Coordinates of C-alpha atoms in Angstrom, one line a residue:
X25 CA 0.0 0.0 0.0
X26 CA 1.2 3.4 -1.4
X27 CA 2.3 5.8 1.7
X28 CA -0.9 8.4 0.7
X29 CA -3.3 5.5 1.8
X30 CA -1.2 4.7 5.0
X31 CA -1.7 8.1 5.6
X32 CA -5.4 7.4 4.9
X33 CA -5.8 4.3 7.3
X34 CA -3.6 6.6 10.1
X35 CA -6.1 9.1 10.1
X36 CA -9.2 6.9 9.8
X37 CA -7.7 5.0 13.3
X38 CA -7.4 8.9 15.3
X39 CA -10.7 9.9 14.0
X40 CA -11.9 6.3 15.4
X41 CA -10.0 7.1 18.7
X42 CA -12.2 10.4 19.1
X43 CA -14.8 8.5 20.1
X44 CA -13.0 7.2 23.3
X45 CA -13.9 10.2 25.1
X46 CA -14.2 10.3 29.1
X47 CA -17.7 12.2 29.9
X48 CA -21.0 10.7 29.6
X49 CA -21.8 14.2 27.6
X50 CA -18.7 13.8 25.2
X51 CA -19.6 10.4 24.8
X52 CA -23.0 11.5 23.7
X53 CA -21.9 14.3 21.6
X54 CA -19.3 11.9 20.0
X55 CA -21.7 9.3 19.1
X56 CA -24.0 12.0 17.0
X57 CA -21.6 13.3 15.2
X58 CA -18.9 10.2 14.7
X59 CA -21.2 7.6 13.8
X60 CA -19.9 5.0 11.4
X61 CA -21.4 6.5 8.0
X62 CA -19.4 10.1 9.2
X63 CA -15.9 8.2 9.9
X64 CA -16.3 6.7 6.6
X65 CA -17.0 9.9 4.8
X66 CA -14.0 11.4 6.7
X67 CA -11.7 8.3 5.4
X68 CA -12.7 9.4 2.1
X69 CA -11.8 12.8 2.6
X70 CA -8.0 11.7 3.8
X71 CA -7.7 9.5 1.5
X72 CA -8.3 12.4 -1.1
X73 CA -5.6 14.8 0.8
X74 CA -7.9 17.6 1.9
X75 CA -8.2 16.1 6.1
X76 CA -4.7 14.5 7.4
X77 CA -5.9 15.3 10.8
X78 CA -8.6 16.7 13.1
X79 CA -7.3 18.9 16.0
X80 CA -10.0 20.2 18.1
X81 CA -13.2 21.9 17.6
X82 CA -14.1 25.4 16.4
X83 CA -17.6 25.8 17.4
X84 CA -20.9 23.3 18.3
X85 CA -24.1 23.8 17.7
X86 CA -27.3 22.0 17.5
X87 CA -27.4 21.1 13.8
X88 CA -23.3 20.7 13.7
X89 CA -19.7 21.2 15.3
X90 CA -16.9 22.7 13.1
X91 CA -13.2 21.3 13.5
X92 CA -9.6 22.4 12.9
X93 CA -8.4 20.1 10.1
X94 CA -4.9 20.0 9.0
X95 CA -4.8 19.1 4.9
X96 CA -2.0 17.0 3.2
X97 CA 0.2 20.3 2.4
X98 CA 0.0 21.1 6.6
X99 CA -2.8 24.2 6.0
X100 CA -5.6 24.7 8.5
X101 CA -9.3 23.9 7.2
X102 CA -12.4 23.6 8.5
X103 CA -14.6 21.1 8.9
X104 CA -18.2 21.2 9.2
X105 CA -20.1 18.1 10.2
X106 CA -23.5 17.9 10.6
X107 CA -25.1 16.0 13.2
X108 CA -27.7 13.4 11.9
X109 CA -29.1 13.0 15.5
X110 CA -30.0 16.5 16.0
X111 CA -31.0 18.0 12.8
X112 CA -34.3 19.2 12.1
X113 CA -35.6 17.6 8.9
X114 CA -39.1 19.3 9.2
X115 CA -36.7 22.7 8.7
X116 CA -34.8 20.7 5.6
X117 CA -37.6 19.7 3.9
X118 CA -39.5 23.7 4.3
X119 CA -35.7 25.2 3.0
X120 CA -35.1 22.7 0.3
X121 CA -38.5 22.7 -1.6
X122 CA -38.9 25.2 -3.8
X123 CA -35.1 25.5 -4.9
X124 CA -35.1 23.5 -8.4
X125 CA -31.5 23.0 -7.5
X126 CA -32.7 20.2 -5.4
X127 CA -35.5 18.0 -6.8
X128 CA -37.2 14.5 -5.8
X129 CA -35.0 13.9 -2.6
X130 CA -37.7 11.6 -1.0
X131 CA -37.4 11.0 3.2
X132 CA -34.6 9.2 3.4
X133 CA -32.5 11.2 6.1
X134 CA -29.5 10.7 4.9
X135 CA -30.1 11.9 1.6
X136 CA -31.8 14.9 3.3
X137 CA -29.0 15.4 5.3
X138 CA -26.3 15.2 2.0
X139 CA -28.5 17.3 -0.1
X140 CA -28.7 20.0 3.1
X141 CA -24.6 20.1 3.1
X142 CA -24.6 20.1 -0.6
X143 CA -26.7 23.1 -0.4
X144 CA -24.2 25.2 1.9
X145 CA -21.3 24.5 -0.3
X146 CA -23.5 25.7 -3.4
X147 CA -24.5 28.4 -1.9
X148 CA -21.2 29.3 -0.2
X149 CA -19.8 28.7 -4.2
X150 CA -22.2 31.2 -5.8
X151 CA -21.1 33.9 -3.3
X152 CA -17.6 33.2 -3.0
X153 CA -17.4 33.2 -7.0
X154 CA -18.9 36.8 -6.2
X155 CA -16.2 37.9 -4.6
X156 CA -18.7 38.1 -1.3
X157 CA -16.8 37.9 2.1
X158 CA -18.0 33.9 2.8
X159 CA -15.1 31.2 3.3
X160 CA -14.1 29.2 0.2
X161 CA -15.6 25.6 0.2
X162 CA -13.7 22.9 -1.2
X163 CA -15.6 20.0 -0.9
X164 CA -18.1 18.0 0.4
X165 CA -19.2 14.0 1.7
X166 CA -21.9 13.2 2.6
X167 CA -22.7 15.3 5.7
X168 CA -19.4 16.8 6.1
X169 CA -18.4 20.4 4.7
X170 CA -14.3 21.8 4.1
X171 CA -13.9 25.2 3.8
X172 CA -11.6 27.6 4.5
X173 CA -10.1 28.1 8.3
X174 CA -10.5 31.9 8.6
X175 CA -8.4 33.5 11.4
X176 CA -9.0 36.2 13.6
X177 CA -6.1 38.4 12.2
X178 CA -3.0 38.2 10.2
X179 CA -0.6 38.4 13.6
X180 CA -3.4 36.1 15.3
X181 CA -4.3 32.4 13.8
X182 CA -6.4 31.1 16.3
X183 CA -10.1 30.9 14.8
X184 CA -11.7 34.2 13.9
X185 CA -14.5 35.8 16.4
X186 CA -18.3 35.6 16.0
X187 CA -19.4 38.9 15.7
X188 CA -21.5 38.6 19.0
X189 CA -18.7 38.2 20.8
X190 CA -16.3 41.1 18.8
X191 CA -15.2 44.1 20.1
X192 CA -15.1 46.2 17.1
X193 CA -12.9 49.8 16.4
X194 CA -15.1 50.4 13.7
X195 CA -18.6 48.9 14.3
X196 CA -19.9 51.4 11.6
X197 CA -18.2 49.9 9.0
X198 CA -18.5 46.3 9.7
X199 CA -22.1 47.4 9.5
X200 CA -22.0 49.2 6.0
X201 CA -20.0 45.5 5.1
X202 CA -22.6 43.6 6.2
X203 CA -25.1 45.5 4.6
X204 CA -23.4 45.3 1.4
X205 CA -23.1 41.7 1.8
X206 CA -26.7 41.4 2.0
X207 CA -27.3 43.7 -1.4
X208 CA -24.6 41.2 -3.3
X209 CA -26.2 38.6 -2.1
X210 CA -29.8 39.3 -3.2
X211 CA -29.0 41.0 -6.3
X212 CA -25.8 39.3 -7.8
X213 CA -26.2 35.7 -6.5
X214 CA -29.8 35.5 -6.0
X215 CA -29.7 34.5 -2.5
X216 CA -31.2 35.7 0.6
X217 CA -29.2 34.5 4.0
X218 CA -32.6 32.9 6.2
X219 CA -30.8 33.7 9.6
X220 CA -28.6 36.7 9.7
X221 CA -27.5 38.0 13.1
X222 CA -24.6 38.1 15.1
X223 CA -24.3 34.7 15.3
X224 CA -23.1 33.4 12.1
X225 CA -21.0 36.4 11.1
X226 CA -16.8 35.5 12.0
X227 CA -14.9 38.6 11.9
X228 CA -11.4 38.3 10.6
X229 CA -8.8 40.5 9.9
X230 CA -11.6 43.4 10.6
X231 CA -14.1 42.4 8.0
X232 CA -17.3 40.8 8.9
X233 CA -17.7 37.1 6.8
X234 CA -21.2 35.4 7.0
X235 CA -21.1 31.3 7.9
X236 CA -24.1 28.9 7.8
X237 CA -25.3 29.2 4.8
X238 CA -27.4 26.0 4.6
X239 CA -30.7 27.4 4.7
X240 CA -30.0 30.0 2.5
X241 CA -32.8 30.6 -0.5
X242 CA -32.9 31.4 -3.9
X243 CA -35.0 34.7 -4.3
X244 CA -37.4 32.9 -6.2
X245 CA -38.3 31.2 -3.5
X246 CA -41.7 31.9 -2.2
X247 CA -40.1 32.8 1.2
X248 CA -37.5 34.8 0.1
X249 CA -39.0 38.2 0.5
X250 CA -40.3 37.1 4.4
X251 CA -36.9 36.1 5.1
X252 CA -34.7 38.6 3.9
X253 CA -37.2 40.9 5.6
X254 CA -36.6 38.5 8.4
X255 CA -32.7 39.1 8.2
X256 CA -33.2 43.1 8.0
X257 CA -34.6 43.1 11.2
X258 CA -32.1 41.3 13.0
X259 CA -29.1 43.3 11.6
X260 CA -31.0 46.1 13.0
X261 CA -31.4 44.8 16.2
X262 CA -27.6 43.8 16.1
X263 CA -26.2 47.2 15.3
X264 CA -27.5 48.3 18.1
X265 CA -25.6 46.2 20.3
X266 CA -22.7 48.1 19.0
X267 CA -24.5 51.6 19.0
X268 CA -24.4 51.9 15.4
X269 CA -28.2 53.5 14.4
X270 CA -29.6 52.0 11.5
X271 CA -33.2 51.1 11.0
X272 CA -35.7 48.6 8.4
X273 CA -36.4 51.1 5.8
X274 CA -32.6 52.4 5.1
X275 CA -31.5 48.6 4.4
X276 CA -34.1 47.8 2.4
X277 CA -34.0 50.5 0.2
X278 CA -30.4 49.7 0.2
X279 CA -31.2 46.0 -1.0
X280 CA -34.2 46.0 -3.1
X281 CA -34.1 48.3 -6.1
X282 CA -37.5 48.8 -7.0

């Protein structure tokens, strides 16, 4: 066997050890998101070069955790798993119809579950090819996302910040970015976000870049105008968190030019 699939079978047996984990609620956490069918898409991964190793996690949620990976060339990535246990495939099924990109997908979960991380990494695609601040996707299997590991600053590596949790020399600016974000998206890629707010917005290197992208719709959507309406509201709320004064009717006038 060739040394790239020894490399392969290495990091299949330390993604297998992950599971040994000490507390109950680790060991619970573990088992939803490193079932069998995820440590098998992850072999596939290393045996294609983009995961040699996972080193800790970036962020959990209830639909997924995000890891540092390490690639074959030794660069940082990350990788988004989603949790099979935990997602909520009423909320698939509501974001999913309606987007021809995604057509007769059935109930089986796992295809749900596939189609719902293909659907980020298209999404994340049409906007990164946009030049929009989003992190590059590379690939995807199965219910596993790589993107790009963005860092907090060029003199800092460690993960960048969630905007909720930023303390920001500009916040006035971040803002206007954000906002500008949202008219790109809506009127260059077609998309509107689903669940803006602080909370899926990573600031690094003092620009604001927008994460989860799974739900995001296609503006011909039926929802699309409830949502992005939706979005403009909580970007309002947010700003003021950070004292900024923006209201509905500016960003929307901003965003739809009718």
């Amino acid at each position: 066997m060739n040394k790239h699939y020894d490399n392969a079978d290495n990091q299949m047996r330390k993604l297998e050890e992950t599971k040994r984990i000490k507390s109950v609620e680790d060991k619970q956490v573990a088992s939803e998101v490193f079932d069998d069918k995820t440590l098998q898409s992850l072999y596939k991964l290393a045996k294609q070069g983009y995961i040699n190793s996972l080193n800790g996690v970036i962020s959990t949620g209830k639909e997924a955790n995000v890891f540092l990976g390490i690639d074959d060339d030794g660069e940082n990535v990350a990788v988004k798993i989603y949790r099979i246990v935990t997602l909520d495939f009423r909320k698939i099924k509501e974001y999913i119809a309606g987007d021809p990109r995604f057509k007769s997908l059935g109930t089986n979960k796992r295809q749900l579950i596939s189609a719902w991380t293909q659907k980020e990494f298209k999404n994340l695609s049409r906007l990164y090819n946009i030049g929009a601040n989003v992190p590059e996707p590379y690939t995807t299997q199965d219910n596993i996302l790589v993107m790009e590991y963005l860092e907090c600053s060029e003199e800092d590596s460690s993960a960048a910040t969630p905007l909720h949790k930023a303390r920001l020399n500009n916040p006035e600016k971040v803002f206007e970015e954000i906002i500008n974000f949202m008219d790109i998206s809506y009127n260059q890629a077609n998309l509107v976000h689903g669940d803006l707010s602080r909370y899926n917005i990573l600031m690094s290197c003092g620009h604001p870049y927008v994460i989860d992208l799974s739900q995001a719709t296609l503006t011909s959507h039926p929802l699309s105008r409830e949502l992005l309406e939706r979005d403009i509201n909580n970007i309002v709320y947010d700003s003021k968190k950070f004292n900024v004064n923006l209201n509905f009717d500016y960003i929307k006038e901003r965003i739809i030019k009718e």
